[in-house]
Coordinates of C-alpha atoms and ligand atoms in Angstrom, one line a residue:
M1 CA -54.9 102.6 49.1
K2 CA -54.3 101.6 52.1
Y3 CA -50.5 101.8 51.7
N4 CA -48.1 104.1 51.2
F5 CA -44.6 103.2 49.9
E6 CA -41.5 105.6 49.9
I7 CA -40.7 105.8 46.6
N8 CA -36.8 106.4 45.5
L9 CA -36.2 106.1 41.8
T10 CA -33.4 105.5 39.9
Q11 CA -30.8 108.0 39.1
N12 CA -29.5 105.4 36.0
P13 CA -32.5 104.4 34.0
K14 CA -31.2 101.7 31.8
P15 CA -31.7 100.8 28.3
K16 CA -34.7 98.7 27.5
P17 CA -34.4 95.4 25.8
D18 CA -35.3 94.9 22.0
P19 CA -38.7 93.3 22.4
D20 CA -37.5 90.7 19.3
T21 CA -34.5 89.1 21.2
L22 CA -35.9 89.5 24.7
K23 CA -35.4 85.7 26.7
F24 CA -37.4 84.6 29.6
G25 CA -36.1 86.1 33.0
K26 CA -33.0 87.4 31.7
T27 CA -33.2 91.4 32.0
F28 CA -34.5 93.3 35.1
T29 CA -36.5 96.5 35.0
D30 CA -34.8 100.0 36.8
H31 CA -36.6 99.3 39.9
M32 CA -37.3 96.9 43.1
F33 CA -39.9 96.9 45.9
V34 CA -38.5 95.9 49.4
M35 CA -40.0 95.5 52.6
E36 CA -38.7 93.7 56.0
Y37 CA -40.5 91.6 58.7
T38 CA -39.6 91.6 62.4
A39 CA -41.5 89.9 65.1
D40 CA -41.8 92.7 66.7
K41 CA -43.0 95.5 64.0
G42 CA -44.4 92.6 61.9
W43 CA -43.9 94.0 57.9
H44 CA -42.3 97.3 57.8
D45 CA -40.4 99.9 55.7
G46 CA -42.2 99.3 52.5
K47 CA -40.7 100.9 49.9
I48 CA -39.6 100.9 46.2
V49 CA -35.9 101.3 45.5
P50 CA -33.6 101.2 42.1
Y51 CA -33.1 97.7 41.1
G52 CA -29.7 96.4 42.2
P53 CA -27.6 93.8 44.4
I54 CA -28.4 93.3 48.2
T55 CA -26.2 92.1 50.7
L56 CA -26.6 89.3 53.3
E57 CA -24.5 87.8 56.2
P58 CA -22.7 84.1 55.4
S59 CA -25.2 83.2 58.2
S60 CA -28.4 84.0 56.8
S61 CA -30.9 81.5 57.5
V62 CA -32.1 81.4 54.1
L63 CA -29.1 80.2 52.4
H64 CA -28.7 77.1 54.5
Y65 CA -32.2 76.2 54.9
A66 CA -33.9 77.2 52.5
Q67 CA -36.9 79.0 54.4
T68 CA -38.5 81.1 51.4
A69 CA -41.3 81.8 48.8
F70 CA -41.9 83.0 45.8
E71 CA -44.7 84.1 43.1
G72 CA -44.9 84.5 39.6
M73 CA -47.3 87.1 37.7
K74 CA -47.6 89.2 34.7
A75 CA -48.1 92.6 33.8
Y76 CA -49.8 93.6 30.0
R77 CA -50.0 97.0 28.0
T78 CA -53.4 96.9 26.4
A79 CA -53.7 97.8 22.6
D80 CA -55.3 101.1 23.6
G81 CA -52.6 101.7 26.4
R82 CA -54.3 100.5 29.8
H83 CA -52.2 98.3 32.2
L84 CA -53.4 95.0 33.8
L85 CA -52.6 92.1 35.9
F86 CA -54.3 88.9 35.9
R87 CA -56.1 87.7 39.3
P88 CA -53.5 88.8 41.4
Y89 CA -55.3 88.3 44.6
M90 CA -55.0 84.5 43.7
N91 CA -51.3 85.0 44.3
A92 CA -51.8 87.2 47.5
A93 CA -53.7 83.9 48.9
R94 CA -51.1 81.8 47.6
V95 CA -48.5 83.4 49.4
N96 CA -50.2 82.7 52.6
K97 CA -50.9 79.1 52.0
T98 CA -47.3 78.8 51.1
N99 CA -46.4 81.0 54.4
D100 CA -48.3 78.5 56.4
R101 CA -46.7 75.8 55.3
M102 CA -43.1 77.0 55.6
C103 CA -43.6 78.6 58.8
M104 CA -42.9 82.6 57.4
P105 CA -45.3 85.3 58.0
E106 CA -48.3 86.0 56.8
M107 CA -48.9 88.8 54.6
D108 CA -52.3 91.3 54.6
E109 CA -53.6 90.6 51.1
E110 CA -53.8 93.8 50.3
L111 CA -50.6 94.5 51.1
F112 CA -49.4 91.9 49.1
V113 CA -51.4 93.3 45.6
E114 CA -50.7 97.0 46.5
A115 CA -46.8 96.5 46.4
V116 CA -47.5 94.7 43.1
K117 CA -49.3 97.6 41.3
A118 CA -47.1 100.1 43.3
L119 CA -43.6 99.0 41.5
V120 CA -45.3 97.6 37.8
E121 CA -46.4 101.5 37.9
V122 CA -43.3 102.8 38.5
D123 CA -41.8 100.3 36.1
K124 CA -44.5 100.5 33.5
D125 CA -43.0 101.8 30.5
W126 CA -40.7 98.2 30.4
I127 CA -43.7 96.2 30.0
P128 CA -43.4 95.0 26.3
T129 CA -46.1 95.0 23.7
K130 CA -45.1 92.8 21.0
S131 CA -47.5 89.2 20.7
G132 CA -46.4 86.5 23.7
T133 CA -44.3 89.4 25.7
S134 CA -45.1 90.5 28.8
L135 CA -43.9 91.7 32.0
Y136 CA -43.0 89.2 34.5
I137 CA -43.2 90.0 38.1
R138 CA -41.4 87.8 40.7
P139 CA -42.2 88.9 44.4
F140 CA -40.2 86.6 46.7
M141 CA -39.4 86.9 50.4
F142 CA -37.0 84.7 52.6
A143 CA -35.7 84.4 56.4
N144 CA -32.9 86.9 56.8
E145 CA -31.7 85.7 60.4
T146 CA -27.6 85.2 61.1
F147 CA -28.5 82.1 62.5
I148 CA -27.2 78.4 61.5
G149 CA -29.8 76.3 64.0
V150 CA -32.6 74.8 62.4
A151 CA -35.8 76.8 63.8
P152 CA -38.1 79.2 62.3
A153 CA -36.8 82.6 61.6
E154 CA -38.4 85.6 63.2
I155 CA -36.4 88.2 60.4
F156 CA -37.6 88.1 56.7
K157 CA -37.1 90.2 53.4
F158 CA -40.1 90.3 51.1
I159 CA -38.4 91.8 47.3
I160 CA -40.3 92.3 44.3
I161 CA -38.7 92.5 41.0
C162 CA -39.6 92.6 37.1
S163 CA -38.8 91.1 33.9
P164 CA -39.8 92.2 30.7
V165 CA -39.7 88.8 28.7
G166 CA -40.3 86.8 25.9
P167 CA -42.0 83.2 25.3
Y168 CA -41.1 80.6 28.1
Y169 CA -39.9 77.8 25.8
D170 CA -37.8 79.2 22.7
T171 CA -40.0 78.9 20.2
P172 CA -39.6 80.1 16.4
G173 CA -41.7 83.2 16.2
G174 CA -42.5 82.7 19.8
G175 CA -46.1 80.9 19.1
L176 CA -46.8 77.8 20.5
L177 CA -44.9 74.8 19.8
A178 CA -46.1 71.3 20.7
A179 CA -43.1 70.1 22.9
S180 CA -41.9 66.3 23.5
I181 CA -42.4 65.2 27.4
Y182 CA -40.3 62.5 28.9
V183 CA -42.6 60.5 31.4
E184 CA -39.9 59.8 34.5
E185 CA -40.7 57.0 36.5
E186 CA -37.9 57.3 39.0
L187 CA -37.1 61.0 40.7
V188 CA -40.3 62.3 41.9
R189 CA -41.8 66.0 42.8
A190 CA -43.8 66.0 45.6
V191 CA -45.5 63.7 48.4
V192 CA -48.8 64.1 50.2
G193 CA -47.6 66.4 53.5
G194 CA -44.6 67.8 52.1
T195 CA -44.4 71.2 49.9
G196 CA -45.3 70.2 46.6
F197 CA -48.4 72.5 46.8
A198 CA -46.1 75.5 48.0
K199 CA -44.4 77.8 45.6
V200 CA -41.2 77.0 47.4
G201 CA -37.6 77.0 45.6
G202 CA -36.8 73.8 46.9
N203 CA -39.2 72.1 44.6
Y204 CA -37.7 73.6 41.5
A205 CA -34.1 72.7 42.7
G206 CA -35.3 68.9 43.4
S207 CA -36.6 68.9 40.0
M208 CA -33.6 69.7 37.9
K209 CA -31.7 66.4 37.9
A210 CA -35.2 64.8 36.1
Q211 CA -35.5 68.2 34.1
K212 CA -31.8 67.3 33.1
R213 CA -32.7 63.7 32.1
A214 CA -35.5 64.6 30.3
K215 CA -32.9 66.5 27.9
Q216 CA -30.9 63.7 27.7
H217 CA -33.8 61.6 26.4
G218 CA -34.0 64.2 23.6
C219 CA -37.5 65.7 25.6
E220 CA -38.2 69.3 26.7
Q221 CA -39.6 68.5 29.6
V222 CA -40.5 65.8 32.4
L223 CA -43.7 64.2 33.3
W224 CA -44.2 63.8 37.1
L225 CA -45.8 60.8 38.3
D226 CA -46.9 60.2 42.1
A227 CA -44.3 59.5 44.3
I228 CA -46.0 56.5 46.3
E229 CA -47.2 54.2 43.4
H230 CA -45.3 55.9 40.5
S231 CA -48.4 55.8 38.7
Y232 CA -50.5 58.4 38.5
V233 CA -49.5 61.9 36.3
E234 CA -49.3 64.5 38.3
E235 CA -47.4 68.1 36.8
I236 CA -45.7 69.0 33.3
G237 CA -41.6 70.3 34.2
T238 CA -43.1 73.5 36.4
S239 CA -46.5 73.8 35.0
N240 CA -50.0 72.1 35.8
A241 CA -51.1 69.3 33.3
F242 CA -54.1 68.8 31.3
F243 CA -55.5 65.6 29.4
M244 CA -58.3 65.1 26.8
I245 CA -59.4 61.6 26.6
G246 CA -62.5 61.7 24.8
D247 CA -64.7 64.3 25.6
E248 CA -63.6 64.6 28.8
V249 CA -60.5 67.3 30.5
I250 CA -58.4 65.8 33.0
T251 CA -56.5 67.2 35.3
A252 CA -54.7 66.0 38.9
P253 CA -56.8 66.9 41.7
L254 CA -55.3 69.3 44.3
L255 CA -54.3 66.6 47.1
G256 CA -51.1 68.5 48.5
T257 CA -48.8 67.6 45.6
I258 CA -49.8 69.8 42.8
L259 CA -49.4 73.7 42.7
P260 CA -52.7 75.5 43.0
G261 CA -51.9 77.2 39.8
V262 CA -54.0 80.4 38.8
T263 CA -53.7 79.6 35.2
R264 CA -55.0 76.0 36.2
A265 CA -57.5 77.4 37.9
S266 CA -58.4 79.7 34.7
V267 CA -58.3 76.8 32.6
I268 CA -60.8 74.4 34.3
E269 CA -63.3 77.7 34.4
L270 CA -63.2 78.5 31.4
L271 CA -63.8 75.0 30.4
Q272 CA -66.8 74.9 33.0
K273 CA -68.1 78.1 31.1
W274 CA -67.7 76.4 27.4
G275 CA -69.2 73.2 28.5
I276 CA -66.9 70.8 28.6
K277 CA -66.1 68.2 30.8
I278 CA -63.6 69.0 33.4
S279 CA -62.4 66.4 35.8
E280 CA -60.1 66.9 38.7
R281 CA -59.3 63.4 39.3
R282 CA -56.3 60.9 39.5
L283 CA -55.3 59.6 36.5
R284 CA -53.0 56.5 35.5
I285 CA -50.1 57.0 33.1
E286 CA -51.3 53.1 31.7
D287 CA -54.6 55.1 31.1
V288 CA -52.9 57.8 28.8
V289 CA -51.2 54.8 26.9
Q290 CA -54.2 52.8 26.9
A291 CA -56.3 56.1 25.5
S292 CA -53.6 56.9 22.8
K293 CA -53.9 53.0 21.3
D294 CA -57.8 53.2 21.3
G295 CA -57.5 56.6 19.4
S296 CA -59.6 58.5 22.6
L297 CA -56.1 60.8 23.5
K298 CA -57.3 63.6 21.7
E299 CA -54.7 66.3 23.6
I300 CA -52.3 67.4 26.3
F301 CA -51.2 70.4 27.6
A302 CA -49.3 72.3 30.5
T303 CA -50.7 75.5 31.8
G304 CA -48.2 77.7 33.9
T305 CA -48.0 82.1 34.3
A306 CA -44.7 82.0 32.6
A307 CA -45.9 79.6 29.6
V308 CA -49.6 79.9 30.0
I309 CA -50.5 76.9 27.6
S310 CA -48.4 75.0 26.4
P311 CA -49.1 72.1 24.1
V312 CA -47.7 68.5 24.4
G313 CA -46.8 66.7 21.0
K314 CA -44.9 63.4 22.2
L315 CA -44.6 61.7 25.4
Q316 CA -41.6 59.1 25.8
Y317 CA -42.7 56.4 28.0
R318 CA -40.6 53.4 28.8
G319 CA -38.6 53.9 25.5
A320 CA -41.7 54.1 23.4
Q321 CA -42.9 57.6 21.6
I322 CA -46.6 58.4 22.1
T323 CA -47.9 61.0 19.8
I324 CA -50.9 63.1 20.8
G325 CA -53.6 63.8 18.2
D326 CA -51.2 64.8 15.0
G327 CA -48.4 65.8 17.0
G328 CA -49.1 69.3 16.8
I329 CA -51.2 72.3 18.6
G330 CA -55.1 70.7 19.5
A331 CA -58.0 72.7 18.7
L332 CA -58.7 73.2 22.3
T333 CA -55.1 73.7 23.8
Q334 CA -55.0 76.8 21.0
K335 CA -58.1 78.1 22.1
L336 CA -57.5 78.2 25.7
Y337 CA -54.1 80.2 24.7
D338 CA -55.9 82.7 22.6
T339 CA -58.7 82.8 25.0
L340 CA -56.6 83.5 27.9
Y341 CA -53.7 85.3 26.6
G342 CA -56.3 87.9 25.1
L343 CA -58.2 88.7 27.8
Q344 CA -54.6 89.0 30.1
T345 CA -53.5 91.4 26.9
G346 CA -57.3 93.2 26.7
S347 CA -57.7 91.9 23.3
V348 CA -60.3 89.5 24.3
P349 CA -63.7 91.1 26.6
D350 CA -63.2 90.4 30.3
D351 CA -66.5 89.0 31.2
M352 CA -64.9 86.9 33.8
G353 CA -63.3 89.8 35.7
W354 CA -60.1 88.4 36.1
T355 CA -58.1 91.8 34.7
M356 CA -57.1 94.3 36.9
E357 CA -55.9 97.5 35.7
F358 CA -53.3 99.7 37.5
Ligands
LIG401 C1 -45.0 79.5 36.4 O1 -45.4 79.3 35.2 O2 -45.4 80.2 36.9 C2 -43.9 79.0 37.2 O3 -43.8 79.0 38.3 C3 -42.5 78.7 36.1 C4 -41.4 79.5 36.8 C5 -40.6 78.9 37.7 C6 -40.5 80.3 35.7

């Protein structure tokens, strides 16, 4: 251990939630990790304290100009009682890419991972074990300078909180359910040169109107198209998107508008290992429509930390319904979910070296 953190345990532990009724992101564990940054001291004073409110001055810069970033990770308890994180160094590396774009201070990857490990170790009894559940970890940092001029701050706060979660999408029994997706042709999520590749709250704030529209059209999520031609498929909701056409699986390339998802990277590596053709290339929505007409559109699925793998059953495009395959869960989608979730929870042997015991 390169870093040592002070630990101040709660005197009032909370009751654990019922695993059968766990929702995503509504319950929080007993502790949180907090750390400060100042230009002269760098990141310092990392400690674990009881989970609770924080105070901010109304002039705190993050409340005005959103200089902030977050990550999403999960911890699992295996059937034989081990505790696992999934590829935490990928999140640590992404933090620094996000922070560079947002003019926020770099963080040693080791410091990030050790902070996550120290907190989940303290709150490990909160890791639920029921199928489809996990401990969601939310590291985030924000500018906390008492200044309302527009300039990069020099004072930041880093916090990690944890939430025992059920499935991201509320499905009966917590299993996979093929979602309906609304193809959004007017509102856009990201442009090249913007912040689409970074994990920043503003991307999500700007997405909510389209999410609302999708719901008004009877769909669960939105399929984003590129911002210039409104033609190339990009992401689905808060997740990366994959399309299986014929024998090829296609996902949008990382050209600045796509979040470099840890699950996305893992799916690409698994498909390569299985000898399935996977292309990171641009794909027009019209080609997806054409493929559905000629019968070559086999599967669509979304990937992300929160939902792992989410099948898509239908697309709604210009008022028409496009059914993907038989409208249910594709065979490859199911295999990817079973493999990834199995690796994450330790029921599938980790021959990829992706899990980290803590
Ligand atoms: C994820 O799937 O990791 C996400 O980022 C979704 C989150 C915003 C809830």
